[in-house]
PDB file of C-alpha atoms in Angstrom:
ATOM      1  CA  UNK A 217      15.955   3.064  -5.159  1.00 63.00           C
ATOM      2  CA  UNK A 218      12.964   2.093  -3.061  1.00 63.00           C
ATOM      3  CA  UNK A 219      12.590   0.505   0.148  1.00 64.00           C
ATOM      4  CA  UNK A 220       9.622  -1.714   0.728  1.00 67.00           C
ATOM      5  CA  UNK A 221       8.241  -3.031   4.033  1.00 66.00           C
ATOM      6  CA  UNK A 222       6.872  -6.238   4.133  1.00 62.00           C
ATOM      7  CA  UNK A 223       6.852  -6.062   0.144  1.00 63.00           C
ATOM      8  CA  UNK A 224       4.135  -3.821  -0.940  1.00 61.00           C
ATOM      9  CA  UNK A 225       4.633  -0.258   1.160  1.00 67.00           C
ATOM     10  CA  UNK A 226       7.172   1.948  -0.297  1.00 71.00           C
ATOM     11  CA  UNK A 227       8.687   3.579   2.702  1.00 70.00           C
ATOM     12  CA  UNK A 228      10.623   6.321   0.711  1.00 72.00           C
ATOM     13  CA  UNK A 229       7.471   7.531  -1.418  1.00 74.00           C
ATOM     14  CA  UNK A 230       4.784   7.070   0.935  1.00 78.00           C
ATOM     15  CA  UNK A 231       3.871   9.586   3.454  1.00 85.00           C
ATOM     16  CA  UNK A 232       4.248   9.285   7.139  1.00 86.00           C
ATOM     17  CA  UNK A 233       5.520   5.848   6.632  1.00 85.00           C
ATOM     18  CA  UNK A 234       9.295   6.228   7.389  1.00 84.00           C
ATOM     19  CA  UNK A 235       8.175   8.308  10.304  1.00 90.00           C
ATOM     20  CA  UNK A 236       5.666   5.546  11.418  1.00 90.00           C
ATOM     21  CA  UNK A 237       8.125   2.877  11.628  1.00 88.00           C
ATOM     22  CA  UNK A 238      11.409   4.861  13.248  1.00 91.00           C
ATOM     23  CA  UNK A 239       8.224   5.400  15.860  1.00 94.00           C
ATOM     24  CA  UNK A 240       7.020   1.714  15.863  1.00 94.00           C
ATOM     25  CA  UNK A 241      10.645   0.540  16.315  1.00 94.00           C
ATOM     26  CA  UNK A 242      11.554   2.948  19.258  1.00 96.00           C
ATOM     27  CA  UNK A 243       8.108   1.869  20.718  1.00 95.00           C
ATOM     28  CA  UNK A 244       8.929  -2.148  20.283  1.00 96.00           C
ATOM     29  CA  UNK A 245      12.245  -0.794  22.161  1.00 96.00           C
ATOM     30  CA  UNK A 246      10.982   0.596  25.065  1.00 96.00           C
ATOM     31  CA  UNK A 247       7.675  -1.827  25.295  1.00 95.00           C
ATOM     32  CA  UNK A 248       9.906  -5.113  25.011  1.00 96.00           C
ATOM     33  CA  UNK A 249      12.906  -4.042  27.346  1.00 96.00           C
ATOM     34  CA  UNK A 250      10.179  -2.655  29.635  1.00 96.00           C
ATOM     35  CA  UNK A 251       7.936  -5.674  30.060  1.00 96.00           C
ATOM     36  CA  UNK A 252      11.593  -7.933  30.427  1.00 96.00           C
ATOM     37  CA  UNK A 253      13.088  -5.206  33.209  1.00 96.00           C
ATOM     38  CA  UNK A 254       9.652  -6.220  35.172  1.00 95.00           C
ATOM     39  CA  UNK A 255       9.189  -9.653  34.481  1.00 93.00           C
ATOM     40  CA  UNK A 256      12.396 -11.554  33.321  1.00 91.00           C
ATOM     41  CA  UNK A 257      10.476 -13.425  30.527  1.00 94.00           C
ATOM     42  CA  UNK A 258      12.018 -13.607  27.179  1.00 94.00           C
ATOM     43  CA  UNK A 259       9.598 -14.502  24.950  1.00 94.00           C
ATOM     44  CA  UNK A 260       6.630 -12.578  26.595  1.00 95.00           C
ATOM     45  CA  UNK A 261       8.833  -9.777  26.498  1.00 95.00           C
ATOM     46  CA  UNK A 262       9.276 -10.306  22.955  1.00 95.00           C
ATOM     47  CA  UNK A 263       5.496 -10.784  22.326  1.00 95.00           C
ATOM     48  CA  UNK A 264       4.870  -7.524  23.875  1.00 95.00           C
ATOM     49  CA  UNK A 265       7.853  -6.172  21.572  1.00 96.00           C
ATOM     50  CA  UNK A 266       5.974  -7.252  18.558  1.00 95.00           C
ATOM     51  CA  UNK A 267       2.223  -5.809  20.121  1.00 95.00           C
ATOM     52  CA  UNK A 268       4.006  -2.223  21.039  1.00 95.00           C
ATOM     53  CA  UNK A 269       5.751  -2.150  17.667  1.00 94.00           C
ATOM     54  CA  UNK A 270       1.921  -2.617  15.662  1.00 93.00           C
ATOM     55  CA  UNK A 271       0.451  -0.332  18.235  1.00 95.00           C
ATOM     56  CA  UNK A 272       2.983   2.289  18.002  1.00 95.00           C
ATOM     57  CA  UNK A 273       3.515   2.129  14.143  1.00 92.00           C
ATOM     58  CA  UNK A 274      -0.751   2.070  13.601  1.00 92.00           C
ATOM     59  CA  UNK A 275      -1.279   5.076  15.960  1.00 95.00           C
ATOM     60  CA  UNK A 276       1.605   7.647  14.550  1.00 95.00           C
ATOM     61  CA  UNK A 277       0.733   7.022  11.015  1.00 92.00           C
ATOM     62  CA  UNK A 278      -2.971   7.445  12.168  1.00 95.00           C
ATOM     63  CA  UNK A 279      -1.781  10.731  13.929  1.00 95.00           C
ATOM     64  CA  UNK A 280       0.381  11.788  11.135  1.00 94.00           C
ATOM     65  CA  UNK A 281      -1.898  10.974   7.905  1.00 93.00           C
ATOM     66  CA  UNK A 282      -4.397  13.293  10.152  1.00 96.00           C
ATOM     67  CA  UNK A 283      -2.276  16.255  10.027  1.00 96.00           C
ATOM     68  CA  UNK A 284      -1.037  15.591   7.033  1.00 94.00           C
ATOM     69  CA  UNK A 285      -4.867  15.633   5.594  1.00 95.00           C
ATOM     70  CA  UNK A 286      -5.500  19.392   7.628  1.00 97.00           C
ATOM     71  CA  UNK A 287      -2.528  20.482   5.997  1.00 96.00           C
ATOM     72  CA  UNK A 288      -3.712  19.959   2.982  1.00 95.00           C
ATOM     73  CA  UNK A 289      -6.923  21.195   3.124  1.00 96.00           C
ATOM     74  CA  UNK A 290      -5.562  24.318   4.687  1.00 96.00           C
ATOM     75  CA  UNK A 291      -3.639  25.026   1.677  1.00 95.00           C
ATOM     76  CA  UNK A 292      -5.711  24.134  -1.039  1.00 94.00           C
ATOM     77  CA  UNK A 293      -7.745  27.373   1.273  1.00 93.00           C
ATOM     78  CA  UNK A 294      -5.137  29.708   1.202  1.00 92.00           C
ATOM     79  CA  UNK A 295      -4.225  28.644  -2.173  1.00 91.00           C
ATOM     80  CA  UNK A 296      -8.061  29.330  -3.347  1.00 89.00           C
ATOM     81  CA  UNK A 297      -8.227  33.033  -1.256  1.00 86.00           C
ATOM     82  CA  UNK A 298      -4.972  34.184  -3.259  1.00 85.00           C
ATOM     83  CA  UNK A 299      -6.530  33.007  -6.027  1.00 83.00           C
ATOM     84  CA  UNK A 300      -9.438  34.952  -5.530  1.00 79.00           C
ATOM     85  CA  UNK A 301      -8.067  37.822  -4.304  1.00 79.00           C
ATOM     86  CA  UNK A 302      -6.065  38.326  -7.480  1.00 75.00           C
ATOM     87  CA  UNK A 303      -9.085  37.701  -9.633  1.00 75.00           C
ATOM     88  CA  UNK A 304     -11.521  40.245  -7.425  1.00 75.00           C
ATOM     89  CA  UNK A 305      -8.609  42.671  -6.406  1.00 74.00           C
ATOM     90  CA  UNK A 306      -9.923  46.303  -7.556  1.00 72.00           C
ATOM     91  CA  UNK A 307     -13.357  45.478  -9.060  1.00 74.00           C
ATOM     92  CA  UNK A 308     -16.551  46.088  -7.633  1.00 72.00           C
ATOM     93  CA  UNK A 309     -16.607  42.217  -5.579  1.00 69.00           C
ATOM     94  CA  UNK A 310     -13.411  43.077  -3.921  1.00 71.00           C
ATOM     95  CA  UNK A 311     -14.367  42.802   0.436  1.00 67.00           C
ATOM     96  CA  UNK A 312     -11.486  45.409   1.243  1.00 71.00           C
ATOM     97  CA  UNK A 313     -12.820  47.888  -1.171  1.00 69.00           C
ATOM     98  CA  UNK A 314     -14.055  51.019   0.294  1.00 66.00           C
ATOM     99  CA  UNK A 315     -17.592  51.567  -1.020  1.00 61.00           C
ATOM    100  CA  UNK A 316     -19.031  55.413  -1.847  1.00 57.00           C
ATOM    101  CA  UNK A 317     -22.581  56.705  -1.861  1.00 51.00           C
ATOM    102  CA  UNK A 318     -22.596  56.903  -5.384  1.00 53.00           C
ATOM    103  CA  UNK A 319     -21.649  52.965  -6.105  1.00 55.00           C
ATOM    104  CA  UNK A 320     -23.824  51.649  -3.254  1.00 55.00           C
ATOM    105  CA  UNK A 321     -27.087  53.493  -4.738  1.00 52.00           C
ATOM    106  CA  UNK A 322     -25.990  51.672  -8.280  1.00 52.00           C
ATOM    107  CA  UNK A 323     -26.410  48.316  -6.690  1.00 50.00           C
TER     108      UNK A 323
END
């Protein structure tokens, strides 16, 4: 089963997106019941609601695709070093190796 906002974003599949709106919906919360604790006006309240819910919802999934795109890229890193380090692990390329006089006057 899939759940889809506003029919075309899969919440359960996509990333950051069920994150992005528990955080857009606690941010409507706070901005709506905030702005009607201070002013007493329903619907402006409610506007505000609405504004701090797209605000909210637009900057954690901004945030969150972000680290989600480092995190990739800082294992597709690691995963190419362990690569390499099994494929130059005891030959002559391998950095940790400890060179001798004899092999560095070969090179």
């Amino acid at each position: 089963q899939s759940f889809k906002l506003l029919g075309f974003l899969d919440v359960r599949s996509v990333p950051c997106a069920r994150e992005s709106v528990l955080y857009g919906s606690l941010g409507s919360l706070v901005v709506g019941l905030g702005h009607f604790l201070a002013t007493s006006r329903v619907r402006r309240s409610c506007d505000f609601a609405v504004g701090g819910f797209v605000c909210t919802t637009l900057g954690y999934w901004f945030y969150c695709r972000y680290n989600l795109a480092q995190h990739r890229i800082r294992q597709r890193m690691l995963r190419e070093g362990m690569r390499n380090k099994i494929l130059f692990e005891g030959s002559s390329l391998d950095p940790e190796r400890k060179q001798t006089g004899n092999e560095r006057s070969d090179s």
